[in-house]
CSV table of C-alpha atoms in Angstrom, one decimal:
chain,number,residue,atom,x,y,z
A,1,GLN,CA,38.7,-221.8,-10.5
A,2,LEU,CA,37.7,-221.1,-6.8
A,3,GLN,CA,37.4,-217.3,-6.2
A,4,LEU,CA,36.4,-215.5,-3.0
A,5,ARG,CA,35.3,-212.0,-2.8
A,6,GLU,CA,35.0,-209.9,0.3
A,7,SER,CA,32.1,-207.4,0.7
A,8,GLY,CA,31.1,-204.9,3.3
A,9,PRO,CA,31.3,-201.3,4.6
A,10,GLY,CA,34.5,-199.4,4.1
A,11,LEU,CA,33.9,-197.1,7.0
A,12,VAL,CA,33.0,-198.0,10.6
A,13,LYS,CA,32.6,-195.8,13.4
A,14,PRO,CA,34.7,-196.5,16.7
A,15,SER,CA,32.8,-198.7,19.0
A,16,GLU,CA,30.6,-200.2,16.6
A,17,THR,CA,30.6,-203.5,15.0
A,18,LEU,CA,32.5,-204.5,11.7
A,19,SER,CA,30.7,-206.7,9.3
A,20,LEU,CA,32.1,-208.6,6.3
A,21,THR,CA,30.9,-211.2,4.1
A,22,CYS,CA,32.9,-213.6,2.0
A,23,THR,CA,31.4,-214.9,-1.0
A,24,VAL,CA,32.8,-218.4,-2.5
A,25,SER,CA,32.3,-219.0,-6.2
A,26,GLY,CA,33.6,-221.7,-8.5
A,27,GLY,CA,33.4,-224.3,-5.7
A,28,SER,CA,31.3,-225.4,-2.7
A,29,ILE,CA,31.8,-224.1,0.9
A,30,ILE,CA,30.9,-227.5,1.9
A,31,ILE,CA,33.9,-229.6,1.4
A,32,GLY,CA,36.2,-231.8,3.6
A,33,SER,CA,39.3,-230.7,5.1
A,34,TYR,CA,38.7,-227.0,4.3
A,35,TYR,CA,38.0,-224.4,6.9
A,36,TRP,CA,37.4,-220.7,5.6
A,37,GLY,CA,39.5,-218.1,7.2
A,38,TRP,CA,39.7,-214.2,7.8
A,39,ILE,CA,43.2,-212.5,7.8
A,40,ARG,CA,43.8,-208.8,8.2
A,41,GLN,CA,46.7,-206.5,7.4
A,42,PRO,CA,46.8,-203.0,9.0
A,43,PRO,CA,48.2,-200.4,6.5
A,44,GLY,CA,51.9,-201.0,6.2
A,45,LYS,CA,52.1,-203.9,8.5
A,46,GLY,CA,52.0,-207.8,8.5
A,47,LEU,CA,49.4,-210.4,8.5
A,48,GLU,CA,47.2,-211.2,11.3
A,49,TRP,CA,45.0,-214.1,11.4
A,50,ILE,CA,41.7,-213.5,12.8
A,51,GLY,CA,39.8,-216.9,12.8
A,52,SER,CA,38.5,-219.7,10.6
A,53,ILE,CA,35.2,-221.6,10.3
A,54,TYR,CA,34.2,-225.0,8.9
A,55,TYR,CA,31.1,-225.8,7.3
A,56,SER,CA,29.5,-227.3,9.9
A,57,GLY,CA,30.2,-224.2,12.1
A,58,SER,CA,33.3,-225.2,14.0
A,59,THR,CA,35.6,-222.5,14.6
A,60,TYR,CA,39.3,-221.4,15.4
A,61,ARG,CA,39.8,-217.9,16.6
A,62,ASN,CA,42.9,-215.7,17.4
A,63,PRO,CA,43.1,-215.7,21.3
A,64,SER,CA,43.9,-212.0,21.1
A,65,LEU,CA,40.9,-211.3,19.2
A,66,ASN,CA,38.5,-214.0,20.5
A,67,ARG,CA,36.2,-212.1,22.6
A,68,ARG,CA,35.3,-209.6,20.1
A,69,VAL,CA,35.0,-212.0,17.0
A,70,THR,CA,32.1,-213.9,15.7
A,71,ILE,CA,32.5,-216.0,12.6
A,72,SER,CA,29.6,-217.7,10.9
A,73,VAL,CA,28.8,-219.6,8.0
A,74,ASP,CA,25.8,-219.7,5.5
A,75,THR,CA,26.0,-222.7,3.2
A,76,SER,CA,22.9,-222.0,1.3
A,77,LYS,CA,24.5,-219.0,0.0
A,78,ASN,CA,27.9,-220.3,-0.2
A,79,GLN,CA,29.2,-217.4,2.2
A,80,PHE,CA,30.9,-217.0,5.5
A,81,SER,CA,31.0,-213.9,7.6
A,82,LEU,CA,33.0,-211.9,10.1
A,83,LYS,CA,31.8,-209.6,12.8
A,84,LEU,CA,34.3,-207.7,15.0
A,85,SER,CA,32.8,-205.7,17.8
A,86,SER,CA,33.7,-202.7,19.8
A,87,VAL,CA,36.2,-201.4,16.9
A,88,THR,CA,38.8,-198.8,17.3
A,89,ALA,CA,41.3,-197.2,15.0
A,90,ALA,CA,43.5,-200.4,15.6
A,91,ASP,CA,41.1,-202.3,13.6
A,92,THR,CA,41.7,-200.3,10.5
A,93,ALA,CA,43.0,-202.8,7.9
A,94,VAL,CA,42.8,-204.6,4.8
A,95,TYR,CA,40.8,-207.5,5.5
A,96,TYR,CA,41.2,-210.7,3.6
A,97,CYS,CA,39.2,-214.1,3.4
A,98,ALA,CA,40.8,-217.3,2.4
A,99,ARG,CA,40.4,-220.9,2.2
A,100,HIS,CA,42.0,-222.7,4.8
A,101,LEU,CA,43.3,-226.3,4.4
A,102,GLU,CA,43.5,-228.4,7.4
A,103,VAL,CA,45.1,-232.0,7.1
A,104,ALA,CA,46.1,-234.2,9.9
A,105,LYS,CA,49.8,-235.6,9.9
A,106,VAL,CA,51.3,-238.0,12.3
A,107,GLY,CA,52.6,-235.7,15.1
A,108,SER,CA,51.5,-232.4,13.6
A,109,ALA,CA,49.1,-230.9,11.2
A,110,LEU,CA,48.9,-229.1,7.8
A,111,GLN,CA,47.1,-225.7,8.1
A,112,TYR,CA,47.5,-223.1,5.5
A,113,PHE,CA,45.7,-220.8,2.9
A,114,ASP,CA,45.6,-221.8,-0.5
A,115,TYR,CA,43.0,-219.4,-2.0
A,116,TRP,CA,42.7,-215.7,-1.1
A,117,GLY,CA,40.3,-212.9,-1.7
A,118,GLN,CA,41.4,-209.6,-3.2
A,119,GLY,CA,41.0,-207.9,0.1
A,120,THR,CA,38.8,-204.9,1.2
A,121,LEU,CA,40.0,-201.9,3.2
A,122,VAL,CA,37.9,-201.0,6.4
A,123,THR,CA,38.6,-197.9,8.0
A,124,VAL,CA,37.6,-197.2,11.5
A,125,SER,CA,36.9,-193.4,12.0
A,126,SER,CA,34.2,-191.2,13.1
B,1,SER,CA,51.9,-218.1,22.4
B,2,TYR,CA,54.3,-219.1,19.6
B,3,VAL,CA,56.3,-216.4,17.9
B,4,LEU,CA,57.8,-216.6,14.5
B,5,THR,CA,60.9,-214.1,13.6
B,6,GLN,CA,61.8,-212.7,10.4
B,7,PRO,CA,64.4,-210.0,9.3
B,8,PRO,CA,62.7,-207.0,8.0
B,9,SER,CA,64.5,-206.9,4.6
B,10,VAL,CA,66.7,-208.7,2.4
B,11,SER,CA,68.5,-207.4,-0.6
B,12,VAL,CA,69.7,-209.6,-3.4
B,13,ALA,CA,71.1,-208.9,-6.9
B,14,PRO,CA,69.4,-210.1,-10.1
B,15,GLY,CA,70.6,-213.7,-10.8
B,16,GLN,CA,71.7,-214.5,-7.2
B,17,THR,CA,70.1,-216.4,-4.4
B,18,ALA,CA,68.0,-215.0,-1.7
B,19,ARG,CA,67.7,-216.8,1.5
B,20,ILE,CA,64.9,-215.7,3.9
B,21,PRO,CA,65.2,-217.2,7.5
B,22,CYS,CA,61.9,-217.6,9.9
B,23,GLY,CA,62.9,-218.4,13.2
B,24,GLY,CA,60.9,-220.2,16.0
B,25,ASN,CA,61.4,-222.3,19.2
B,26,ASN,CA,61.9,-225.9,17.7
B,27,ILE,CA,60.1,-224.9,14.4
B,28,GLY,CA,61.6,-228.3,12.7
B,29,SER,CA,59.1,-229.9,14.5
B,30,LYS,CA,56.2,-228.0,12.8
B,31,ASN,CA,55.1,-227.6,9.1
B,32,VAL,CA,56.0,-224.0,7.8
B,33,HIS,CA,54.2,-222.4,4.8
B,34,TRP,CA,55.5,-219.2,3.0
B,35,TYR,CA,53.3,-216.6,1.3
B,36,GLN,CA,54.6,-213.9,-1.2
B,37,GLN,CA,52.8,-210.5,-1.3
B,38,LYS,CA,53.4,-208.0,-4.0
B,39,PRO,CA,52.2,-204.3,-3.3
B,40,GLY,CA,48.5,-203.8,-3.5
B,41,GLN,CA,48.0,-207.5,-4.1
B,42,ALA,CA,46.7,-210.6,-2.0
B,43,PRO,CA,49.4,-212.8,-0.6
B,44,VAL,CA,50.1,-216.0,-2.7
B,45,LEU,CA,51.1,-219.3,-1.3
B,46,VAL,CA,54.7,-220.4,-2.8
B,47,VAL,CA,55.7,-223.1,-0.5
B,48,TYR,CA,53.7,-225.2,1.8
B,49,ASP,CA,54.6,-228.1,4.3
B,50,ASP,CA,58.3,-226.8,4.4
B,51,SER,CA,59.4,-227.5,1.0
B,52,ASP,CA,56.6,-228.4,-1.3
B,53,ARG,CA,55.5,-226.0,-4.3
B,54,PRO,CA,51.7,-225.3,-5.5
B,55,SER,CA,51.1,-225.7,-9.2
B,56,GLY,CA,52.4,-222.8,-11.0
B,57,ILE,CA,55.1,-221.8,-8.7
B,58,PRO,CA,58.6,-221.8,-10.2
B,59,GLU,CA,61.1,-224.4,-9.2
B,60,ARG,CA,63.2,-221.5,-8.2
B,61,PHE,CA,61.3,-221.2,-4.9
B,62,SER,CA,62.1,-223.9,-2.5
B,63,GLY,CA,62.2,-224.2,1.5
B,64,SER,CA,63.8,-226.1,4.2
B,65,ASN,CA,63.1,-226.3,7.9
B,66,SER,CA,65.2,-227.7,10.7
B,67,GLY,CA,66.0,-227.0,14.3
B,68,ASN,CA,65.0,-223.4,15.2
B,69,THR,CA,65.2,-221.9,11.6
B,70,ALA,CA,63.0,-222.4,8.5
B,71,THR,CA,64.3,-220.9,5.1
B,72,LEU,CA,62.8,-219.9,1.9
B,73,THR,CA,65.3,-220.0,-0.9
B,74,ILE,CA,64.7,-218.0,-4.1
B,75,SER,CA,67.2,-219.1,-6.6
B,76,ARG,CA,68.4,-217.0,-9.7
B,77,VAL,CA,66.5,-213.9,-8.5
B,78,GLU,CA,64.3,-211.8,-10.7
B,79,ALA,CA,63.1,-208.4,-10.5
B,80,GLY,CA,59.6,-209.6,-10.4
B,81,ASP,CA,60.4,-211.7,-7.2
B,82,GLU,CA,60.6,-208.3,-5.3
B,83,ALA,CA,57.9,-208.6,-2.8
B,84,ASP,CA,57.1,-209.2,0.9
B,85,TYR,CA,57.4,-212.8,2.1
B,86,TYR,CA,55.6,-214.2,5.1
B,87,CYS,CA,56.2,-217.6,7.1
B,88,GLN,CA,53.3,-219.1,8.9
B,89,VAL,CA,52.8,-222.0,11.0
B,90,TRP,CA,50.0,-223.7,13.1
B,91,ASP,CA,50.3,-223.5,16.8
B,92,SER,CA,49.0,-226.7,17.9
B,93,SER,CA,49.2,-226.0,21.7
B,94,GLY,CA,46.7,-223.1,21.2
B,95,ASP,CA,45.1,-224.2,18.0
B,96,HIS,CA,45.7,-221.0,16.0
B,97,VAL,CA,47.5,-219.7,13.1
B,98,VAL,CA,50.9,-217.7,13.5
B,99,PHE,CA,52.4,-215.5,10.9
B,100,GLY,CA,55.9,-214.2,10.8
B,101,GLY,CA,56.4,-210.3,10.8
B,102,GLY,CA,57.4,-210.6,7.0
B,103,THR,CA,60.5,-209.9,5.2
B,104,LYS,CA,60.7,-207.4,2.2
B,105,VAL,CA,62.8,-208.8,-0.5
B,106,THR,CA,64.5,-206.0,-2.7
B,107,VAL,CA,66.2,-206.7,-5.9
B,108,LEU,CA,69.1,-204.5,-6.5
């Protein structure tokens, strides 16, 4: 059974960089048709996609966060990571990692998240 | 960018049918996916590609998509279905994922 687990500091100071890692177990990160994504959820609010990465390093990123987001992959460790720079209190959220399927269809594309980590709360505060 | 609109809440009595709309411009031309999120838990995929169910999801969960509205339907609602539900699409014009704002389903 595929499992994903987020890890990283639970508290980050304003203006600093948030860093999280997602470790994938029960399957390889090197698999066709699957990206690996980050999604966040501020307390009491909805889901916001941050970005996704393929094992080759190709990425998709949310335009609203693009300039502050770096997503990387380490296939040797079966991990992928998120860095979000210049954080503010608005970046306080539960951060989830998830497996992101991408399948081409005629005239469209299937893109959805089929496995999720449990999430980790990151608070931005001095 | 593409916007998905969901009502903040839907209430339904046990045994009845809940219908959760997700509105978007010509959403019928996109593939819509639905997630269930219970308090303190990660989201779970309940419908993908408009109307398909992952393994393990009850047949009570179904989806449809046409015109400007996609709908998640929960038949014979149970107390355990009380949760937040999110719709999601891929915006191919900008190559990014879009989530709806979420709908809280309350079982009366």
